[in-house]
Coordinates of C-alpha atoms in Angstrom, one line a residue:
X40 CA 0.0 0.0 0.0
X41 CA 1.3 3.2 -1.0
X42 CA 2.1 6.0 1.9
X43 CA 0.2 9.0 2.5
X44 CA 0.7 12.3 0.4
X45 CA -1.4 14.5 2.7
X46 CA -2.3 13.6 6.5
X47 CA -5.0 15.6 8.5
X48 CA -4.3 14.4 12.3
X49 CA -6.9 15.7 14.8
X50 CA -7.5 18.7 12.6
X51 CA -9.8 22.0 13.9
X52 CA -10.1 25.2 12.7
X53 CA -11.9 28.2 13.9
X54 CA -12.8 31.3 13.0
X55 CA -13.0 33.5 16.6
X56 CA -14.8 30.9 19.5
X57 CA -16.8 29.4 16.7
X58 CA -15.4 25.5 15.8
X59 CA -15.8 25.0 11.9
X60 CA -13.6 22.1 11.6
X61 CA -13.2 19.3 15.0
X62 CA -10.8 16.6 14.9
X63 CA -10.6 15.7 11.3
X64 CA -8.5 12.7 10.5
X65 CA -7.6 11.9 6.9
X66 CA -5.0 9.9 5.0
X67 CA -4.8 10.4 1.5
X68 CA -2.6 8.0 -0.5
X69 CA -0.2 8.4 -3.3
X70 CA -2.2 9.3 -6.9
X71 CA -5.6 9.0 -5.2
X72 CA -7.9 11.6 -5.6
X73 CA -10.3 12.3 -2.7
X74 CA -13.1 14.6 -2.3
X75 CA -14.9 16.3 1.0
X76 CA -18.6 16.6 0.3
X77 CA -21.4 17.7 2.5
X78 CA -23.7 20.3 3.2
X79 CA -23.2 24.0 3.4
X80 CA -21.5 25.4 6.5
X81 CA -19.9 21.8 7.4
X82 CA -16.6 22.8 6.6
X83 CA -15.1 21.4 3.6
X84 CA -14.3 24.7 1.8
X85 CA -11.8 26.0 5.3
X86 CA -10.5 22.5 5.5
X87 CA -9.4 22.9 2.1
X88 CA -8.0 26.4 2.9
X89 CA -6.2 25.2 5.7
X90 CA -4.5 22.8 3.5
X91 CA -3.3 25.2 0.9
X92 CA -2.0 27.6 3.9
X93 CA -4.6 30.5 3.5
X94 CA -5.8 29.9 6.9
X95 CA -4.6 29.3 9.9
X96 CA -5.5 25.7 12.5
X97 CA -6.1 26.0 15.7
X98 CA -5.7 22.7 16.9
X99 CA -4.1 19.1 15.5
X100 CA -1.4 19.2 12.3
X101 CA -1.4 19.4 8.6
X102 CA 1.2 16.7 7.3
X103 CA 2.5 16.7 3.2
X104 CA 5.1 13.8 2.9
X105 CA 5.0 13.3 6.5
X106 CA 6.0 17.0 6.4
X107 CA 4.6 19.5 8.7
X108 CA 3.5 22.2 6.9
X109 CA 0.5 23.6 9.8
X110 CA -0.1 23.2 13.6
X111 CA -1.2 25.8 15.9
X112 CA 2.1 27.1 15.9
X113 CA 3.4 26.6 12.6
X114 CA 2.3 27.9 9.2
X115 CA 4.3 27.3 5.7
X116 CA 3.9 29.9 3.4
X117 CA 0.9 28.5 0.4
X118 CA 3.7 29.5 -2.2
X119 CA 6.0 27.1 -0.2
X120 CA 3.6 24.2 -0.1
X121 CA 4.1 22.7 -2.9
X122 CA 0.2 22.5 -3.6
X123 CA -1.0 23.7 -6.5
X124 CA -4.7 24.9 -6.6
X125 CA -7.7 25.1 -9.2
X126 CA -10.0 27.8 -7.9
X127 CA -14.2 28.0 -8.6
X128 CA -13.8 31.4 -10.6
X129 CA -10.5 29.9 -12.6
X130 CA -8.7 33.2 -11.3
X131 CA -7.1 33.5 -14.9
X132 CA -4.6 36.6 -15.7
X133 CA -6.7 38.3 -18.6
X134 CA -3.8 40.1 -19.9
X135 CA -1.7 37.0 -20.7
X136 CA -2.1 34.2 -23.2
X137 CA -3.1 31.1 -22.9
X138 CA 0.5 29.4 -22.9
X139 CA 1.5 32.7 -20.6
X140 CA -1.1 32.1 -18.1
X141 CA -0.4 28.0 -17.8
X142 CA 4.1 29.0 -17.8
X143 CA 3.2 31.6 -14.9
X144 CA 4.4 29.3 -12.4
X145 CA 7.7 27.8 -14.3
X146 CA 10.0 30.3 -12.9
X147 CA 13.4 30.7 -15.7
X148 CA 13.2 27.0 -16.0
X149 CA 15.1 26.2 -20.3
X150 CA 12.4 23.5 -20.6
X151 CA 9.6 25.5 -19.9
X152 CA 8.5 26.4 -23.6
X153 CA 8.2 22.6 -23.7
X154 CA 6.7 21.9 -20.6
X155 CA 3.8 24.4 -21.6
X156 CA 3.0 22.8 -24.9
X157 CA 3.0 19.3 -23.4
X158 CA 0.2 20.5 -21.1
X159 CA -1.7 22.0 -23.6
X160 CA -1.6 19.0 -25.1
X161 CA -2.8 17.4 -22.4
X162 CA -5.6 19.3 -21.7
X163 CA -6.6 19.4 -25.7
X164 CA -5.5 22.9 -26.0
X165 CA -2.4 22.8 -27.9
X166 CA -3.8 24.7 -30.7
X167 CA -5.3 28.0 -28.2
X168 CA -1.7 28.6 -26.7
X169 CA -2.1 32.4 -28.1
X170 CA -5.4 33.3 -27.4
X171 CA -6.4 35.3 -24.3
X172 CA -9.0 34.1 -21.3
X173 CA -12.2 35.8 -22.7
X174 CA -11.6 34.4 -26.1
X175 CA -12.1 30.6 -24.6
X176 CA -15.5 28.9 -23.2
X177 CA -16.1 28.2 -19.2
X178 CA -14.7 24.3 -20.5
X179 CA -11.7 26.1 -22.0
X180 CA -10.7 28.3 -19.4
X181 CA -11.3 25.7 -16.4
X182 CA -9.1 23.7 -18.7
X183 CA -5.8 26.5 -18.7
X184 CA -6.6 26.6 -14.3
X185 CA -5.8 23.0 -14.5
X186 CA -2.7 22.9 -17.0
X187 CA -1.5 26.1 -14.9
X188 CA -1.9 24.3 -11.4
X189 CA -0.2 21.2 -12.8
X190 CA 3.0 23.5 -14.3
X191 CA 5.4 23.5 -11.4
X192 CA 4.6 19.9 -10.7
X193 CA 2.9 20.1 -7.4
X194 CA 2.3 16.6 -4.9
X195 CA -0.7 17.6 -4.1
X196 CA -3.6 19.7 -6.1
X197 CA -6.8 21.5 -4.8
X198 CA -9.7 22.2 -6.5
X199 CA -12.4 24.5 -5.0
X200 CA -15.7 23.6 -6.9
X201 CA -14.3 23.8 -10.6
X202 CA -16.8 22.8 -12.5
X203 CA -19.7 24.6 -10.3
X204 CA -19.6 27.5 -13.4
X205 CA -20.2 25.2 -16.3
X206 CA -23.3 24.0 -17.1
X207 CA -25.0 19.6 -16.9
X208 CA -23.0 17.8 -19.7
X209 CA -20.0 19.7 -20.2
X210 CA -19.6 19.5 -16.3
X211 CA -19.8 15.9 -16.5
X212 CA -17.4 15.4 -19.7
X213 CA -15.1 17.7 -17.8
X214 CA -15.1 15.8 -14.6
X215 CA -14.5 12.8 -16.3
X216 CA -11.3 14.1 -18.5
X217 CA -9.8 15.9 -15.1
X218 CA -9.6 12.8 -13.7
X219 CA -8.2 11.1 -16.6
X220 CA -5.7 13.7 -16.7
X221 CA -4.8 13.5 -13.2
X222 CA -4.7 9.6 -13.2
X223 CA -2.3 10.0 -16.0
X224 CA 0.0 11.7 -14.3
X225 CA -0.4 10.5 -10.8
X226 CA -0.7 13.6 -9.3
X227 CA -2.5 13.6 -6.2
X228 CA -5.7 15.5 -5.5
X229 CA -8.3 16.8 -3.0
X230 CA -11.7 17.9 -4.2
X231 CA -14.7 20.2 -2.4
X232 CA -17.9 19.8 -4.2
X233 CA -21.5 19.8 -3.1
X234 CA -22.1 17.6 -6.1
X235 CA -22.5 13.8 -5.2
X236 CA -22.8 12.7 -9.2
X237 CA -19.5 14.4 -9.3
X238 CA -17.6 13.5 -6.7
X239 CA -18.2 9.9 -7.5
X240 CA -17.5 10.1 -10.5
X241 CA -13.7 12.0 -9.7
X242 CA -12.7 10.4 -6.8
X243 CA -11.4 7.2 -4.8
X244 CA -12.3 8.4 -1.2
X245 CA -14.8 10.7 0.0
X246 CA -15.3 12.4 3.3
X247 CA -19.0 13.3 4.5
X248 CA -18.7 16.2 7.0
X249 CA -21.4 17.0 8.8
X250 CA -20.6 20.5 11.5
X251 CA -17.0 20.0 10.7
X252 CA -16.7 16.4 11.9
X253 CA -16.0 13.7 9.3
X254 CA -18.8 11.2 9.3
X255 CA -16.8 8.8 7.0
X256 CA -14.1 9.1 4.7
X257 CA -14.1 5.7 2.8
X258 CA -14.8 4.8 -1.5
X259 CA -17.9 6.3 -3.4
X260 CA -19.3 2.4 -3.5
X261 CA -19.3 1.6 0.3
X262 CA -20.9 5.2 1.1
X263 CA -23.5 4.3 -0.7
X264 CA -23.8 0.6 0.2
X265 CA -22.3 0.8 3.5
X266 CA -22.6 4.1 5.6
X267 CA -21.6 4.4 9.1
X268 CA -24.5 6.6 9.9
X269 CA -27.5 7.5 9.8
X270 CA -26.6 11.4 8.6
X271 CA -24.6 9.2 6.0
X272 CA -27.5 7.4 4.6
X273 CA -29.2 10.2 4.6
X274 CA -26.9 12.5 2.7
X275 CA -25.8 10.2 0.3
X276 CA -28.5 9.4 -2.6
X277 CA -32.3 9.2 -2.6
X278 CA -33.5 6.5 0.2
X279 CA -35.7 6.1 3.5
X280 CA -36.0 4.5 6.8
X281 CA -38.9 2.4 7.8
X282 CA -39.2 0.5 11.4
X283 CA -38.3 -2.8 12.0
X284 CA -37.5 -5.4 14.2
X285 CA -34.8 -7.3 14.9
X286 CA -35.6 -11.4 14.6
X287 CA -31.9 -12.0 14.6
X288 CA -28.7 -10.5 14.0
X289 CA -29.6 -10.5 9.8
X290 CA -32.9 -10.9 9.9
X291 CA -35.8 -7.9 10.1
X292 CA -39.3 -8.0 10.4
X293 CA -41.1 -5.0 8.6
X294 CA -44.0 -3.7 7.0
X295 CA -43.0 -5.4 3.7
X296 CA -42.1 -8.8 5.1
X297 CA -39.5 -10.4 6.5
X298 CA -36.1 -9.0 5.3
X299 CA -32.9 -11.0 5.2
X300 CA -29.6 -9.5 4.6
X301 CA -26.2 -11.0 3.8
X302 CA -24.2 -9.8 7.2
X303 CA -24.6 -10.0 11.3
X304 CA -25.6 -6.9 13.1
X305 CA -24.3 -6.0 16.9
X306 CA -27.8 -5.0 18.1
X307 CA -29.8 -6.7 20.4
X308 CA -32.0 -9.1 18.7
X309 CA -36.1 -8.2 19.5
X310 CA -35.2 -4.3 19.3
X311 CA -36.6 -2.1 17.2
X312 CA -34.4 -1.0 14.1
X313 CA -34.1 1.6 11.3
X314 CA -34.2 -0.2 8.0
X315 CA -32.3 2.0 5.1
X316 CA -34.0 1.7 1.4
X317 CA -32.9 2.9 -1.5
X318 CA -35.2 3.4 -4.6
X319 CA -33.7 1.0 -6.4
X320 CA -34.2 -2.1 -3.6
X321 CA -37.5 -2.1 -4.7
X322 CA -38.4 -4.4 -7.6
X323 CA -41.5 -4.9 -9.6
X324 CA -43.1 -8.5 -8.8
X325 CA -46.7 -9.0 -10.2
X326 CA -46.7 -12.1 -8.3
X327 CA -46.3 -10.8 -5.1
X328 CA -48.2 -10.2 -2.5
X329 CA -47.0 -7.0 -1.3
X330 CA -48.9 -4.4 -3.1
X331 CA -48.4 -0.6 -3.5
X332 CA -50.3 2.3 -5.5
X333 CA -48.5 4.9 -7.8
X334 CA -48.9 8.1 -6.2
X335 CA -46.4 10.0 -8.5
X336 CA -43.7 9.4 -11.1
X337 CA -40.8 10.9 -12.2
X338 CA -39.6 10.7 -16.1
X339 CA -35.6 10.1 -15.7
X340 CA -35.6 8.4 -19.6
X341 CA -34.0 4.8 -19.1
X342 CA -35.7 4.4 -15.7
X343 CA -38.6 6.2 -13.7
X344 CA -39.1 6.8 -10.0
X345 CA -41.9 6.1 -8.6
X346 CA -43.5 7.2 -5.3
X347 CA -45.9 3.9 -4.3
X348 CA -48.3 4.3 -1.5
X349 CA -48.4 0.9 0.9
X350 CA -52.3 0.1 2.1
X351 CA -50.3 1.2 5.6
X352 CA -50.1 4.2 4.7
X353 CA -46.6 4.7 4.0
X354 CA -44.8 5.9 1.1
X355 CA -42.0 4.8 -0.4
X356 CA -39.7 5.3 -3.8
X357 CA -39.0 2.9 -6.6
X358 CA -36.8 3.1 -9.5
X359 CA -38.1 0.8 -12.5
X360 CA -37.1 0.2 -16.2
X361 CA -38.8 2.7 -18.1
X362 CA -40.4 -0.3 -20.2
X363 CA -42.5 -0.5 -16.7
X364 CA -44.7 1.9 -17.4
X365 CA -47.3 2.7 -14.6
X366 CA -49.7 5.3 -14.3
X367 CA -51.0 7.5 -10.7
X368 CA -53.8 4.9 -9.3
X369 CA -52.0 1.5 -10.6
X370 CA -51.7 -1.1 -8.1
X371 CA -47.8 -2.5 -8.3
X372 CA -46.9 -5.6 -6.9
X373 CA -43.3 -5.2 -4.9
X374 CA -40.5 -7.3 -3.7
X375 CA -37.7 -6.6 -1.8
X376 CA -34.1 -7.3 -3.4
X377 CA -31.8 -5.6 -0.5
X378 CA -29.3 -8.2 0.7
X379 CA -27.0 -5.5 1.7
X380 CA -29.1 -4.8 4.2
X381 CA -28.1 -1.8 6.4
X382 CA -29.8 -1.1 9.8
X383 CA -29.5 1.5 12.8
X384 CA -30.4 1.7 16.1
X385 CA -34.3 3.1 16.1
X386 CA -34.1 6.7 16.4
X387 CA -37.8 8.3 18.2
X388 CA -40.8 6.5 19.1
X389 CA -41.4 2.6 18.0
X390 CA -43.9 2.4 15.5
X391 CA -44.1 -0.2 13.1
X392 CA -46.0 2.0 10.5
X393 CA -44.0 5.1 11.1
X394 CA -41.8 5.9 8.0
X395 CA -38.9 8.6 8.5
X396 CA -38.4 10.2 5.5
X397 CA -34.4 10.7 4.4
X398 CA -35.4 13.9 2.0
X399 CA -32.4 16.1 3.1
X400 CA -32.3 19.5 1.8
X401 CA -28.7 19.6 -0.3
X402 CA -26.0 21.7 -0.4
X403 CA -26.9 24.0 -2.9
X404 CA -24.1 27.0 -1.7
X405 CA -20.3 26.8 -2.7
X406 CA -18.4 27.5 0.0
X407 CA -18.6 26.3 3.8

């Protein structure tokens, strides 16, 4: 396993008595990318800040190649980091080419006329090395931030929301070629978004903060399919929580049957327990006895989510084939397919019936 590039130990950060970031631990490895994600004000932006040296810690130790480059007493100079940055507004000189604005940070180095095509290269730009900033698209200029940051061959690069300007598709396309980029060069990289799509789609690791404590840094794949809490599985994706109980330690009894899952559960067995559901761990099954009617649905072009109305009362969503299509008022018959089951401890009252919905309202600010 490769060693850490950048190590947050027991980070915090404050701005006057107010804590924004409390005892944030993160290891990211050697030509990973990671990402922190989560709502505004949980502090992912300052953590990011901190990193690059614009802001001071007040507690804990910022570590590059087991180099300390912050503690509460100690703060390298961000021009001394080695960290190169991509910021949300690109931050492009507008007096200076294309090829001027990415060779800004080769300082009298002979191979630097070379180094600067190469990149443009890279970033498809090879042919745009004498235009100027407002001559290029949103795509075009967040592509010169990138080549610019990567110039003076920093271990580590930042990128504060780059693709927030830039609109559905060419957001997505872009993602997708950063990372190629970056994966092709093994550089190193740390990502703020408040986009979920996006950040699995960039990185390896991402943290969920939630008020500046890391609820789990870990792979796009298990923080879906395996959070560590509730504020987790509530954050990441569409989903909800219905009551259950407990028959053993992978078994729950619910409102729509008996539920097995494929791993053993530390609670006590009899309790009541939070079930998590995701749209798509509902399946169609006209042969089933567990029926549900179509309150609503949602167009999304190869699939359609449904919201489905139990005889209970409580309402759940369903993502189907778009070839299934049903109409407000149908009766659907349901099945269950959710071996990974994931369970909490009940949280309020024990109902049976109750449903607690996991609509979280998400992050729709840029900074935190």
């Amino acid at each position: 396993m490769s060693s850490p590039v950048l190590e947050l130990n027991n980070l915090k950060c404050s701005y006057g008595q107010q804590l924004i970031v409390n005892d944030l631990n993160i290891r990211l490895r050697e030509g990973d990318i990671g990402c922190l994600l989560g709502p505004s004000g949980c502090g992912k932006t300052t953590t990011l800040r901190a990193i690059a040296g614009f802001e001071p810690i007040t507690g804990g130790e910022i570590l590059l190649d087991g180099k300390a480059l912050s503690t509460p007493t100690l703060r390298i100079a961000p021009e001394q980091r080695q960290i190169g940055m991509v910021f949300q507004d690109y931050a492009l000189f507008p007096h200076l080419t294309v090829a001027e604005n990415v060779g800004f940070g080769i300082h009298k180095s002979p191979e630097r006329k070379r180094l600067v095509e190469e990149l443009l290269a890279l970033v498809k730009l090879d042919k745009l090395g004498s235009r100027y900033p407002h001559e290029l698209s949103g795509g075009q200029q967040q592509r010169v931030a990138l080549a610019r940051a990567m110039a003076p061959n920093p271990r580590l690069l930042l990128l504060d929301e780059p693709f927030s300007n830039l609109d559905g598709e060419l957001r997505r396309r872009l993602s997708a070629e950063v990372r190629d980029i970056l994966k092709s060069r093994g550089i190193s990289a740390m990502l703020v978004t408040h986009d979920q799509a996006e950040a699995f789609a960039v990185c390896d690791h991402v943290g969920v903060l939630k008020d500046g404590q890391l609820q789990q840094w870990d792979t796009p794949y298990n923080l879906y399919h395996e959070p560590a809490t509730p504020f987790v599985a509530s954050f990441i994706g569409q989903g909800y929580f219905i009551r259950g109980q407990l028959l053993s330690s992978d078994t729950v009894q619910t409102e729509l049957g008996v539920i097995h899952g494929n791993r053993a559960y530390q609670l006590p067995v009899g309790g009541a327990v939070d079930v998590l559901l995701r749209p798509d761990d509902l399946v169609g099954d006209a042969h089933s006895e567990l029926r549900a009617r179509v309150i609503d649905r949602t167009f999304q072009g190869a699939t359609i989510l449904y919201r489905m109305q139990l005889q209970t009362g409580t309402q759940l969503e369903a993502l189907f084939p778009s070839h299934a299509d049903h109409q407000p008022g149908d009766e659907v018959g349901l099945r269950v397919a959710a071996e990974h089951l994931v369970v909490f401890p009940a949280q309020g009252s024990v109902n049976l019936h109750a449903q607690l919905p996991l609509e979280q309202v998400l992050d729709t600010g840029r900074s935190a």
